[in-house]
PDB file of C-alpha atoms in Angstrom:
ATOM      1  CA  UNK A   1     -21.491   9.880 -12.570  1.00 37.00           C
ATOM      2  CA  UNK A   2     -23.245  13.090 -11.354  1.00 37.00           C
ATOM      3  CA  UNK A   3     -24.945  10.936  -8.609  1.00 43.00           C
ATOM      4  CA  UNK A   4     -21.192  11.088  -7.211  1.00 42.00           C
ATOM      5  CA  UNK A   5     -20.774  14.659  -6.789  1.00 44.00           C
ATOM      6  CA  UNK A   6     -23.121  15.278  -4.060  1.00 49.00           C
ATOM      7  CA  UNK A   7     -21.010  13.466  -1.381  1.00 51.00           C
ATOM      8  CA  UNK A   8     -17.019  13.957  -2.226  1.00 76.00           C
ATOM      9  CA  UNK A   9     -15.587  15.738   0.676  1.00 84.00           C
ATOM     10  CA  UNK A  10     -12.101  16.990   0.748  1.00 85.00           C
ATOM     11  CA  UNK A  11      -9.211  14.849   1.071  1.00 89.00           C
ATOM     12  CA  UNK A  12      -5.832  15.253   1.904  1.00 95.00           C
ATOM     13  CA  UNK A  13      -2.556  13.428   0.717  1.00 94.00           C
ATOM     14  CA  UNK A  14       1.134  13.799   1.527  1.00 92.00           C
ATOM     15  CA  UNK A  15       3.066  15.156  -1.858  1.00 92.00           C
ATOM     16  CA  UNK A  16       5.121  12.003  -1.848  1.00 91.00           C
ATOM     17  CA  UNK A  17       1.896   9.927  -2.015  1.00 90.00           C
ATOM     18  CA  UNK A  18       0.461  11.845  -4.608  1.00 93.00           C
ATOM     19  CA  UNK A  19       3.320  11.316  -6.934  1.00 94.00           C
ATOM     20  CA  UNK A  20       3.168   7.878  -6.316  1.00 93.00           C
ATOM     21  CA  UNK A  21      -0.290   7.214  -6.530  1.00 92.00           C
ATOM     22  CA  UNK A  22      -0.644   9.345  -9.698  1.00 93.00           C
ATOM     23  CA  UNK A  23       2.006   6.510 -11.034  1.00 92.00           C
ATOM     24  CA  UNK A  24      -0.355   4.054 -10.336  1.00 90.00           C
ATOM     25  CA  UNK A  25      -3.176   4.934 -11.792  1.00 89.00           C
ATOM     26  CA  UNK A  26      -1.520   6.051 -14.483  1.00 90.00           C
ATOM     27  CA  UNK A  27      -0.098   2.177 -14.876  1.00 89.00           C
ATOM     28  CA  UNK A  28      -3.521   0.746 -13.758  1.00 85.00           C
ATOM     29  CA  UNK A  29      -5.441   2.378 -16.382  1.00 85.00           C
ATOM     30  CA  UNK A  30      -4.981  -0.752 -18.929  1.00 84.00           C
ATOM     31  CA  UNK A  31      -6.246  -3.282 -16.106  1.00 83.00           C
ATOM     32  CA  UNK A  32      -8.554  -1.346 -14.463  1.00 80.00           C
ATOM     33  CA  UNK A  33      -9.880   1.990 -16.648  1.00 83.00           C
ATOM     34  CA  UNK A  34     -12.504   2.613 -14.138  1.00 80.00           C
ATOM     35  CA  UNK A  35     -10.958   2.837 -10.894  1.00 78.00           C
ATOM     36  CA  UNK A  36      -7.545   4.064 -12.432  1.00 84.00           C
ATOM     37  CA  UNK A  37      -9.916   7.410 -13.950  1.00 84.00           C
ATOM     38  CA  UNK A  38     -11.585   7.765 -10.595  1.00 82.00           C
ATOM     39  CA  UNK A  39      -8.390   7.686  -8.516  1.00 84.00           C
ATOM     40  CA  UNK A  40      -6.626  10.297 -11.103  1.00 89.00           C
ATOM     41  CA  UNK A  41      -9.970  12.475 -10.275  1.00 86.00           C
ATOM     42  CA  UNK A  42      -9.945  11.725  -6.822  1.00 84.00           C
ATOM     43  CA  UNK A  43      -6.075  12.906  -6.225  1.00 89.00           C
ATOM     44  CA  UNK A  44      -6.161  15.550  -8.746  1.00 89.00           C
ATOM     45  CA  UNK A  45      -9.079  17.596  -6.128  1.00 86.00           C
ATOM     46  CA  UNK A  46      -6.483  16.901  -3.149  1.00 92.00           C
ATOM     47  CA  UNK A  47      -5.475  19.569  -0.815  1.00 94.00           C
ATOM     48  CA  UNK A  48      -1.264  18.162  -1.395  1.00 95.00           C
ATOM     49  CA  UNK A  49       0.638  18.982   2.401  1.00 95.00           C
ATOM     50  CA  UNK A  50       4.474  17.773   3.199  1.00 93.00           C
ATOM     51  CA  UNK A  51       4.114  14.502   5.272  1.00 88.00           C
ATOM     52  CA  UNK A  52       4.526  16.466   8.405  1.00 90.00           C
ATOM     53  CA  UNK A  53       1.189  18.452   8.323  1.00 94.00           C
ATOM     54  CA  UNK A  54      -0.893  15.663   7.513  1.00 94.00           C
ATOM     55  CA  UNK A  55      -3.279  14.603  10.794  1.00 95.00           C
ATOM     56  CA  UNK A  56      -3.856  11.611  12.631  1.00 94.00           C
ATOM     57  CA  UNK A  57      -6.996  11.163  11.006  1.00 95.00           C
ATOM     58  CA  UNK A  58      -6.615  11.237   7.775  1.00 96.00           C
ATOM     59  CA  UNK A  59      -6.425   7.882   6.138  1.00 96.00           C
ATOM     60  CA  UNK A  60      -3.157   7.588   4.196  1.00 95.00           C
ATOM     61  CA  UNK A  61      -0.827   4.060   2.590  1.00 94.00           C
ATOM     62  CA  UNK A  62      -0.327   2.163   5.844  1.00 96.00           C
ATOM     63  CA  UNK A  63      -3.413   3.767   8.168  1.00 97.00           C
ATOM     64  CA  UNK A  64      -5.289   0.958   9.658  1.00 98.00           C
ATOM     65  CA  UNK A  65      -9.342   1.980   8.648  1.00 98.00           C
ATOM     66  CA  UNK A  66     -12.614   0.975   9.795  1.00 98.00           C
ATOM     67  CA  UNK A  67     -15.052   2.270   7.261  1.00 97.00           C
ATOM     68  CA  UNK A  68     -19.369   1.764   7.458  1.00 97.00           C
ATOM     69  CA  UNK A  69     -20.904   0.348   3.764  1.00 91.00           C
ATOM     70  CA  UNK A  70     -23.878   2.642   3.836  1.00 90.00           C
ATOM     71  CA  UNK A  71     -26.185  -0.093   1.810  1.00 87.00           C
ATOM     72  CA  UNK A  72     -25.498  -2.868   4.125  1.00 91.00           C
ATOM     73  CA  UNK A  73     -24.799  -0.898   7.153  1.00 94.00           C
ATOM     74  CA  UNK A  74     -21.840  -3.403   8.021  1.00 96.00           C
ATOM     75  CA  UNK A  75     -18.523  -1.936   9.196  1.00 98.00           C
ATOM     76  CA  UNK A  76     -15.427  -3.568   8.509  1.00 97.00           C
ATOM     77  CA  UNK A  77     -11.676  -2.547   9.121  1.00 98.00           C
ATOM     78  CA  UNK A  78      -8.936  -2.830   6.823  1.00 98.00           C
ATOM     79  CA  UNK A  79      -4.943  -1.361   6.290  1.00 98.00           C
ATOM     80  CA  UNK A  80      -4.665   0.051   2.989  1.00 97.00           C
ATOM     81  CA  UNK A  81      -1.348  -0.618   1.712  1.00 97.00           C
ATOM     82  CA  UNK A  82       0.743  -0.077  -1.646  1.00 95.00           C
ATOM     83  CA  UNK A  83      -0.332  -3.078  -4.306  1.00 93.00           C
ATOM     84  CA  UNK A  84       2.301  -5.580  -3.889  1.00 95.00           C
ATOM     85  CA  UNK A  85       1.502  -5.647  -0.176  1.00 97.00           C
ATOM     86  CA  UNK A  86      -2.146  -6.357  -0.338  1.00 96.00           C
ATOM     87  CA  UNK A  87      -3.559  -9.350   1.041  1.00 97.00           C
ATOM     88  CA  UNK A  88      -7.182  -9.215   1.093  1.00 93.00           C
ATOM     89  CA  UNK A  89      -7.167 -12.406   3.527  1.00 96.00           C
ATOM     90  CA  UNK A  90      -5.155 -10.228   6.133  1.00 97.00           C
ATOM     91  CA  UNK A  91      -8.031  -7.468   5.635  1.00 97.00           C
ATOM     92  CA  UNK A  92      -4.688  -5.405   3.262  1.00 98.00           C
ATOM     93  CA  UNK A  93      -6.245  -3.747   0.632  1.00 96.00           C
ATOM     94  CA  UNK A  94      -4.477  -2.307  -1.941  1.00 93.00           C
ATOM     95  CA  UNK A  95      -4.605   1.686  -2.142  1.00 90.00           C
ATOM     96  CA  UNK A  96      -5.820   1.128  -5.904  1.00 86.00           C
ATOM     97  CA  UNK A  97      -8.555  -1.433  -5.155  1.00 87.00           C
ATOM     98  CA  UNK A  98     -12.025   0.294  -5.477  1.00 84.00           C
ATOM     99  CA  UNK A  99     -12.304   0.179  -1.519  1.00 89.00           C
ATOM    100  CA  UNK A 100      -9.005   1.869  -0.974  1.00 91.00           C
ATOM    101  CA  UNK A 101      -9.348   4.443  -3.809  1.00 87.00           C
ATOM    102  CA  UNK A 102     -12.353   5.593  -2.334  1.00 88.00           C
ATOM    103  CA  UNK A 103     -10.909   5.669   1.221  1.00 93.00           C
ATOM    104  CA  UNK A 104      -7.163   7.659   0.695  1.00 93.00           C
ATOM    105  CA  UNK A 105      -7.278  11.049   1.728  1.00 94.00           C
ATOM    106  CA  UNK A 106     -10.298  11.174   3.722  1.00 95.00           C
ATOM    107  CA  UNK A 107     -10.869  11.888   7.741  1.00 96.00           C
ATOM    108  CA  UNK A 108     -12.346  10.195  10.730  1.00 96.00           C
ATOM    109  CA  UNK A 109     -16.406  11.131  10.000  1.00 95.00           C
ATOM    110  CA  UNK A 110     -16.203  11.696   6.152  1.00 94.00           C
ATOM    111  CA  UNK A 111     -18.719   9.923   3.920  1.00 93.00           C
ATOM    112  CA  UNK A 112     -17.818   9.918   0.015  1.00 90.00           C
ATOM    113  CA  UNK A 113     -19.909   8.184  -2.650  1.00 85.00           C
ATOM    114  CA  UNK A 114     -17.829   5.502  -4.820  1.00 79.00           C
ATOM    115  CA  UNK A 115     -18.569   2.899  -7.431  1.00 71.00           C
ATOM    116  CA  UNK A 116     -17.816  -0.817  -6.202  1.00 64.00           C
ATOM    117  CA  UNK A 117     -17.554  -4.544  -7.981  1.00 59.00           C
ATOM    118  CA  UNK A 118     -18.317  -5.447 -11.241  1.00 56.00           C
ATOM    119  CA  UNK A 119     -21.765  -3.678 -11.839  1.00 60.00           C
ATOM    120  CA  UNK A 120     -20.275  -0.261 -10.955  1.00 62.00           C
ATOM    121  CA  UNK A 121     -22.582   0.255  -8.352  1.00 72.00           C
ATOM    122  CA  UNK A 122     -22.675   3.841  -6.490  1.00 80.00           C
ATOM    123  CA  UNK A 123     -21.814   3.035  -2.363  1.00 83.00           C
ATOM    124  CA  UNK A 124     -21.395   5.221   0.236  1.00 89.00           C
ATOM    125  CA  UNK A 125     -18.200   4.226   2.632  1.00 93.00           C
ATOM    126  CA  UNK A 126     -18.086   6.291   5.649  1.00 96.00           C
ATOM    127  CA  UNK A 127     -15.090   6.790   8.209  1.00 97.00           C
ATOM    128  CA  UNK A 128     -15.391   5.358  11.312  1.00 98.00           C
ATOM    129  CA  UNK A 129     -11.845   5.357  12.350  1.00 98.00           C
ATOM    130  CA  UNK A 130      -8.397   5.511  11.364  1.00 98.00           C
ATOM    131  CA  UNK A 131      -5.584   4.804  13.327  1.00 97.00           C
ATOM    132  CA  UNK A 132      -1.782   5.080  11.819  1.00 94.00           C
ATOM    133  CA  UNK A 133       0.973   2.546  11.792  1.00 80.00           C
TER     134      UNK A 133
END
């Protein structure tokens, strides 16, 4: 894990979606241990503003993201959307998917480090865009 902590910038979440993604993970921790721990971590180190002060740019539940896989250099652009709303054919990701974990809280520009698929593989996602709505 300490390959991680070189790239985690700061993210920022709404208090509302902090309680309810701290509910989440919390629940996902019997399906999914791994990305239920990293989430917990993730939202615990989150600078926590009322809905109102959160920007544009930050990707929150319901931003539309387009995000560059640093090992493949592909882009791709996805809404990242509560659980029973994803649809991974419709390019909705669920916010506790690996993928949308790694991409709540963070800005237009940001690049964080996260651990993806089956092998837990280390991948850097950067932010290319976000646009809410």
């Amino acid at each position: 894990m300490s390959d991680s902590s070189a790239v985690q910038p700061t993210l920022i979440l709404d208090n509302e979606a902090y309680d309810q993604l701290y509910r989440l993970a919390t629940e996902a921790r019997a399906r999914a241990p791994g990305v239920a721990e990293r989430l917990l971590a993730e939202i615990d180190r989150a600078d926590l503003r009322d809905a109102g002060q959160i920007p544009a740019d930050v990707v929150t539940v319901g931003s539309q993201v387009t995000y560059r896989d640093e090992a493949t250099g592909q882009s791709r652009t996805v809404r990242v959307v509560w659980p029973q709303q994803a649809d991974v054919a419709a390019a909705k990701i669920s916010v506790v998917s690996p993928i949308g974990a790694a991409l709540i809280g963070l800005t237009r520009g940001q690049r964080i480090s996260w651990w993806v698929g089956e092998g837990e593989k280390v991948r850097y996602l950067t932010v290319e865009d976000v646009q809410q709505g």
